[in-house]
CSV table of C-alpha atoms in Angstrom, one decimal:
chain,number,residue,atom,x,y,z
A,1,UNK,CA,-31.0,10.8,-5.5
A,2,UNK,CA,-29.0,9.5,-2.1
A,3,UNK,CA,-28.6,6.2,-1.5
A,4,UNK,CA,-25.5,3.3,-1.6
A,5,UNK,CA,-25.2,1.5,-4.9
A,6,UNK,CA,-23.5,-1.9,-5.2
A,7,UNK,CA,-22.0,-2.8,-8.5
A,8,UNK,CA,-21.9,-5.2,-10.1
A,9,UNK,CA,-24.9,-7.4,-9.1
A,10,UNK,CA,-24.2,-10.9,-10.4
A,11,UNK,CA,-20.3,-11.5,-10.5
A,12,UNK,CA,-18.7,-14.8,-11.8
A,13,UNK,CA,-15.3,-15.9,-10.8
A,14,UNK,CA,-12.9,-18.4,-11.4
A,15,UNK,CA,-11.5,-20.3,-8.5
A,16,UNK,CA,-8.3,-18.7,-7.4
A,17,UNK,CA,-9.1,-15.2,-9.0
A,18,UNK,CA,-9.4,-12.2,-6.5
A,19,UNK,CA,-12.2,-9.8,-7.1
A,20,UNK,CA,-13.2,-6.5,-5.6
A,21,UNK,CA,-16.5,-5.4,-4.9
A,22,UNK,CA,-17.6,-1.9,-5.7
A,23,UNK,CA,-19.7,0.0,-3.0
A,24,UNK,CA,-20.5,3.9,-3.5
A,25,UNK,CA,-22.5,6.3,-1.2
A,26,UNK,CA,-23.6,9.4,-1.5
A,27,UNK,CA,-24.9,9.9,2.0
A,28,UNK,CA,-21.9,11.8,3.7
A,29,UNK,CA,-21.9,9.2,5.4
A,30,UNK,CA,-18.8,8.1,7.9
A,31,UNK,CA,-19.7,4.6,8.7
A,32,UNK,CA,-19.7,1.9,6.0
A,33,UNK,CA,-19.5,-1.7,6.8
A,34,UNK,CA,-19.5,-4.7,4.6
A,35,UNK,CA,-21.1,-7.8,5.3
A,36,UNK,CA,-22.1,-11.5,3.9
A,37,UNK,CA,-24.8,-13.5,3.8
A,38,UNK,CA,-25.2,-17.3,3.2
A,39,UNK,CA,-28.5,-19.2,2.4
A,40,UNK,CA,-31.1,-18.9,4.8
A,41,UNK,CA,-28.6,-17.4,7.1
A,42,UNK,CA,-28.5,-13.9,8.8
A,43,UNK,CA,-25.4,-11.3,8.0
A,44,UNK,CA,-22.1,-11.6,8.8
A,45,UNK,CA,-20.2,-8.5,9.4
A,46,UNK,CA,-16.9,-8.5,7.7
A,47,UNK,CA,-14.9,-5.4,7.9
A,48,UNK,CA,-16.2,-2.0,9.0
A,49,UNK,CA,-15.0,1.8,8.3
A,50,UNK,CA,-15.5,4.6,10.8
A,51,UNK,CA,-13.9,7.4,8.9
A,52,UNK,CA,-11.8,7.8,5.7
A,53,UNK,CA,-8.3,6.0,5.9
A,54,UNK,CA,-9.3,3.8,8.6
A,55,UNK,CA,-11.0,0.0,9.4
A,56,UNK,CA,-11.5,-2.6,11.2
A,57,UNK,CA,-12.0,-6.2,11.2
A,58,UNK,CA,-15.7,-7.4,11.7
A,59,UNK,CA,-16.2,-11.0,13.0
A,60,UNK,CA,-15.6,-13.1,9.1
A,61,UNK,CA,-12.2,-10.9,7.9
A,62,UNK,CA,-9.7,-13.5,7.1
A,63,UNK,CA,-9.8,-13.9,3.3
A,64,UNK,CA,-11.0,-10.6,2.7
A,65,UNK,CA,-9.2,-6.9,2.5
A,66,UNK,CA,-10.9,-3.7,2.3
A,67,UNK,CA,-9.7,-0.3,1.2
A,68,UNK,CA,-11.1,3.5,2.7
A,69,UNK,CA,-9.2,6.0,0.5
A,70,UNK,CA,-12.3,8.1,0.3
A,71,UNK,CA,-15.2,9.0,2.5
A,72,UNK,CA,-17.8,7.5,-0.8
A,73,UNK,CA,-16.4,4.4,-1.4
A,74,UNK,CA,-15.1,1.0,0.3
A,75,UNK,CA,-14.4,-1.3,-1.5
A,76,UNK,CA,-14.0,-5.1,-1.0
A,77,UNK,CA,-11.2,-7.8,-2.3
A,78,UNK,CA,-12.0,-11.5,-2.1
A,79,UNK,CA,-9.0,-13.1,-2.1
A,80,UNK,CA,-8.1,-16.3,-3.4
A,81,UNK,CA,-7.4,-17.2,0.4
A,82,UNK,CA,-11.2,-17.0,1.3
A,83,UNK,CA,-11.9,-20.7,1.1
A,84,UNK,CA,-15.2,-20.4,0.6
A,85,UNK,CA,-16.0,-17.2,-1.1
A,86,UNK,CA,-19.9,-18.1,-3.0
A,87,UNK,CA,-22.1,-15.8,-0.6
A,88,UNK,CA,-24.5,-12.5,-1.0
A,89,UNK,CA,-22.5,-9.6,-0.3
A,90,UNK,CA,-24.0,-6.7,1.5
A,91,UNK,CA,-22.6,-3.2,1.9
A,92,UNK,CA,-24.0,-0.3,4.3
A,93,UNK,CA,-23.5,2.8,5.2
A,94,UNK,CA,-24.5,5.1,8.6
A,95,UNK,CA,-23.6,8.3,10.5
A,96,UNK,CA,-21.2,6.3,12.7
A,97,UNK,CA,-23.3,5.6,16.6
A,98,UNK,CA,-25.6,3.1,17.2
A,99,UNK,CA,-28.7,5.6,17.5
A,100,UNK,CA,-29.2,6.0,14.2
A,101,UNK,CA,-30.1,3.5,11.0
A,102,UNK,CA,-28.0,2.0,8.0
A,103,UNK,CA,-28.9,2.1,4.5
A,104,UNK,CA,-27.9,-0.9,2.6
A,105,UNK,CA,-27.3,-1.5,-1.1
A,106,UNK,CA,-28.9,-4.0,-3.0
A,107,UNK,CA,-26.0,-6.5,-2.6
A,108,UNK,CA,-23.5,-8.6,-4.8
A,109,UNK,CA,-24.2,-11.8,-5.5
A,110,UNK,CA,-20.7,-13.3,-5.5
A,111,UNK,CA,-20.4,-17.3,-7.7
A,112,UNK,CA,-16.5,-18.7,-7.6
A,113,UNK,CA,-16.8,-22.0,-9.8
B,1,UNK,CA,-22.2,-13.0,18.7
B,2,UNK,CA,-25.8,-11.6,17.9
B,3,UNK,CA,-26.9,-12.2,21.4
B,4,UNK,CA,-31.2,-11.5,20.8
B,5,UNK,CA,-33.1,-14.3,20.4
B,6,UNK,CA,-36.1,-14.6,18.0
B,7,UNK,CA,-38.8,-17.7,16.6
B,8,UNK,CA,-37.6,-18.9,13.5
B,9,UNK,CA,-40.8,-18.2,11.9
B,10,UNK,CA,-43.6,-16.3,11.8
B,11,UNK,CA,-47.7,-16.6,9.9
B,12,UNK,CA,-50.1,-13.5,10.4
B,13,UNK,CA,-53.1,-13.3,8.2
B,14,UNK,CA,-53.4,-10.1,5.6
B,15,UNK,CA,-55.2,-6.9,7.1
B,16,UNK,CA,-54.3,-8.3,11.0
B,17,UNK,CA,-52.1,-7.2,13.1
B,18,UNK,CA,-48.7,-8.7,13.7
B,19,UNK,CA,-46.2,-8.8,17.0
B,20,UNK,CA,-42.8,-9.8,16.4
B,21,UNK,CA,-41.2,-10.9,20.1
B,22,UNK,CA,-37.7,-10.7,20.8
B,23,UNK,CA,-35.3,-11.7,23.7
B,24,UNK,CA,-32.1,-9.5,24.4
B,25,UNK,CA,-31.5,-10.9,28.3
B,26,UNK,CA,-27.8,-9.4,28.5
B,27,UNK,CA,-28.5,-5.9,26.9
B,28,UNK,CA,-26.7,-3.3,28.4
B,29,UNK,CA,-27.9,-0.2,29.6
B,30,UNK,CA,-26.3,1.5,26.3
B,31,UNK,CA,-27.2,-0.7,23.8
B,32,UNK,CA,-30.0,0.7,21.1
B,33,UNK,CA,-32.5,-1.9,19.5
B,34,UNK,CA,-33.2,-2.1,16.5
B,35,UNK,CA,-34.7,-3.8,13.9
B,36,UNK,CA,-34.7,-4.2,10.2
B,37,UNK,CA,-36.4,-6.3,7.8
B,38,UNK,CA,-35.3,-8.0,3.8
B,39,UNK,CA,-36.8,-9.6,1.4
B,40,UNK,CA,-35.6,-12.0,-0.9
B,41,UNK,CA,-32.2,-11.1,-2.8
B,42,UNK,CA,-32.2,-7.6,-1.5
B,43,UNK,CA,-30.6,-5.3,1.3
B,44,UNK,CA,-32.2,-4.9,4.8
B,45,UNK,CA,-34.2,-2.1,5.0
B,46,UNK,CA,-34.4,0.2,8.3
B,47,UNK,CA,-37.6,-0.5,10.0
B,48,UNK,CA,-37.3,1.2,13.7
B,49,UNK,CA,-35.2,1.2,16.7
B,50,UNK,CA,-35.6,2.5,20.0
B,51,UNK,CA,-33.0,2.9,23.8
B,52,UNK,CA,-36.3,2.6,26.4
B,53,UNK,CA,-39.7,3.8,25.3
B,54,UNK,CA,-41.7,3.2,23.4
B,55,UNK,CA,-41.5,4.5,19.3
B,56,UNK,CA,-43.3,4.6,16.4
B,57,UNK,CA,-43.0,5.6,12.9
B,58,UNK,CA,-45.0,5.3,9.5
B,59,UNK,CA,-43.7,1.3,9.7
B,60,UNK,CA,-44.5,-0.2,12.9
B,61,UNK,CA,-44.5,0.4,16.7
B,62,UNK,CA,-41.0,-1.0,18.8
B,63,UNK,CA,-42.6,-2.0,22.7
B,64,UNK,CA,-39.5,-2.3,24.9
B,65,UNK,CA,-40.1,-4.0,27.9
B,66,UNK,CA,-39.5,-1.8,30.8
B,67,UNK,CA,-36.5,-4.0,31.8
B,68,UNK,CA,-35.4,-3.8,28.2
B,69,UNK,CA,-34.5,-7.7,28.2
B,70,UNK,CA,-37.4,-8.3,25.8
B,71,UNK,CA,-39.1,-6.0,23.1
B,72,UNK,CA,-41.9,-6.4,20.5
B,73,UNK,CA,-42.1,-5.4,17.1
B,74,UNK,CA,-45.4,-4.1,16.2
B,75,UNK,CA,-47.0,-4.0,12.5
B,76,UNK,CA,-50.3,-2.3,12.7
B,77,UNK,CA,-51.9,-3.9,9.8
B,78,UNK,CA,-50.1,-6.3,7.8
B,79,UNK,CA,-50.2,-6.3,4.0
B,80,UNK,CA,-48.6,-9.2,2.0
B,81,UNK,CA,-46.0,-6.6,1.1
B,82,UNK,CA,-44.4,-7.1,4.5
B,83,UNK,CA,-43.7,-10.6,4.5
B,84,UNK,CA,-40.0,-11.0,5.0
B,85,UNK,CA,-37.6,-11.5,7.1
B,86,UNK,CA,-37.5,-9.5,10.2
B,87,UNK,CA,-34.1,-8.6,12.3
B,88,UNK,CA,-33.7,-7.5,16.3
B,89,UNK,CA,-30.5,-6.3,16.9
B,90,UNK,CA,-28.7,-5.5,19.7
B,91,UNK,CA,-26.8,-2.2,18.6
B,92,UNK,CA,-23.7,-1.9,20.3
B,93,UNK,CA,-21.3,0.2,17.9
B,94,UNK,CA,-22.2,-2.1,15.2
B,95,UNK,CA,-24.9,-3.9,13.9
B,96,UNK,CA,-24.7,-7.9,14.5
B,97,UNK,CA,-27.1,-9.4,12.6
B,98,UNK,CA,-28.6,-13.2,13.9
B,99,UNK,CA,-30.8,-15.4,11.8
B,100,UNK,CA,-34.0,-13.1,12.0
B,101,UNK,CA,-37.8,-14.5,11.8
B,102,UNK,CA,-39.7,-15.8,8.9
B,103,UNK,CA,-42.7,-13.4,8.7
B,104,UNK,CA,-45.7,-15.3,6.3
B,105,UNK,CA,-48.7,-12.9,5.5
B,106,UNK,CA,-51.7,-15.1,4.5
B,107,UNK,CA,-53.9,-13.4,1.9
């Protein structure tokens, strides 16, 4: 069964703490991006991958650091230098090009107290 | 810098059929459209996109205008299934996501 698979899908962290954020495909996909959502907002785009071993910063990056080792996963650190780290966090994937769709995982649901 | 413009909300009655409107004024010539809808607490989900005609799929129908600053997402027959909230991007190498509409399906 293809598709993108975001783990965990609550996560609780202490202020301070970094966390990482799994996200898997099984697509062969290139592309993967990862973004973040506040209430009743739209998505933020965060960092982006094109191919293994490389990325780039979306428009949100500071605070955050991502990691492409291989061509299934990316994940994502929050880092204790995100001030405001709470959010829904959304990873995708795509054949990289803009004429053709993403497939998104059901999203982490990030809670720093 | 999402750069499409769209009403903040949306209410279509159950069995009826729904146009989404959406402004994109600066597109560029190379820029795709697309659009893609969520629902509470979950991932977007792919519902078309489209470069100058017209498209359809199984979802809906994407109307570019022939100037392509505006286009319309089309939902044939709305079922209360496809209330959520819709997305028109402007696809230029990545997907920039804005606030999206409020779509409200009335039973």
């Amino acid at each position: 069964d293809g598709g993108i698979t975001q783990s965990p899908k609550y996560l609780f962290r202490k202020e301070g703490q970094n966390v990482t954020l799994s996200c898997e495909q099984n697509l062969n996909h290139d592309a993967m991006y990862w973004y973040r959502q506040d209430p009743g907002q739209g998505l933020r785009l965060i960092y982006y991958s094109q191919i293994v071993n490389d990325f780039q910063k979306g428009d949100i990056a500071e605070g955050y650091s991502v990691s492409r080792e291989k061509k299934e996963s990316f994940p994502l650190t929050v880092t204790s230098a995100q001030k405001n780290p709470t959010a829904f966090y959304l990873c995708a994937s795509s054949i990289w090009g803009v004429n053709t769709e993403a497939f998104f995982g059901q999203g982490t649901r990030l809670t720093v107290v | 810098d999402a750069k499409t413009t769209q009403p903040n909300s949306m209410e279509s009655n159950e069995e009826e059929p729904v146009h989404l409107p959406c402004n994109h004024s600066t597109i560029s010539g190379t820029d795709y459209i697309h659009w893609y809808r969520q629902l509470p607490s979950q991932g977007p989900e792919y519902v078309i996109h489209g470069l100058t005609s017209n498209v359809n799929n199984r979802m809906a129908s994407l109307a570019i205008a022939e100037d392509r600053k505006s286009s319309t997402l089309i939902l044939h027959r709305a079922t209360l299934r496809d209330a959520a909230v819709y997305y028109c991007i402007r696809a230029n190498s990545k997907l920039t996501f804005g606030k999206g509409i409020t779509l409200s399906v009335r039973p």
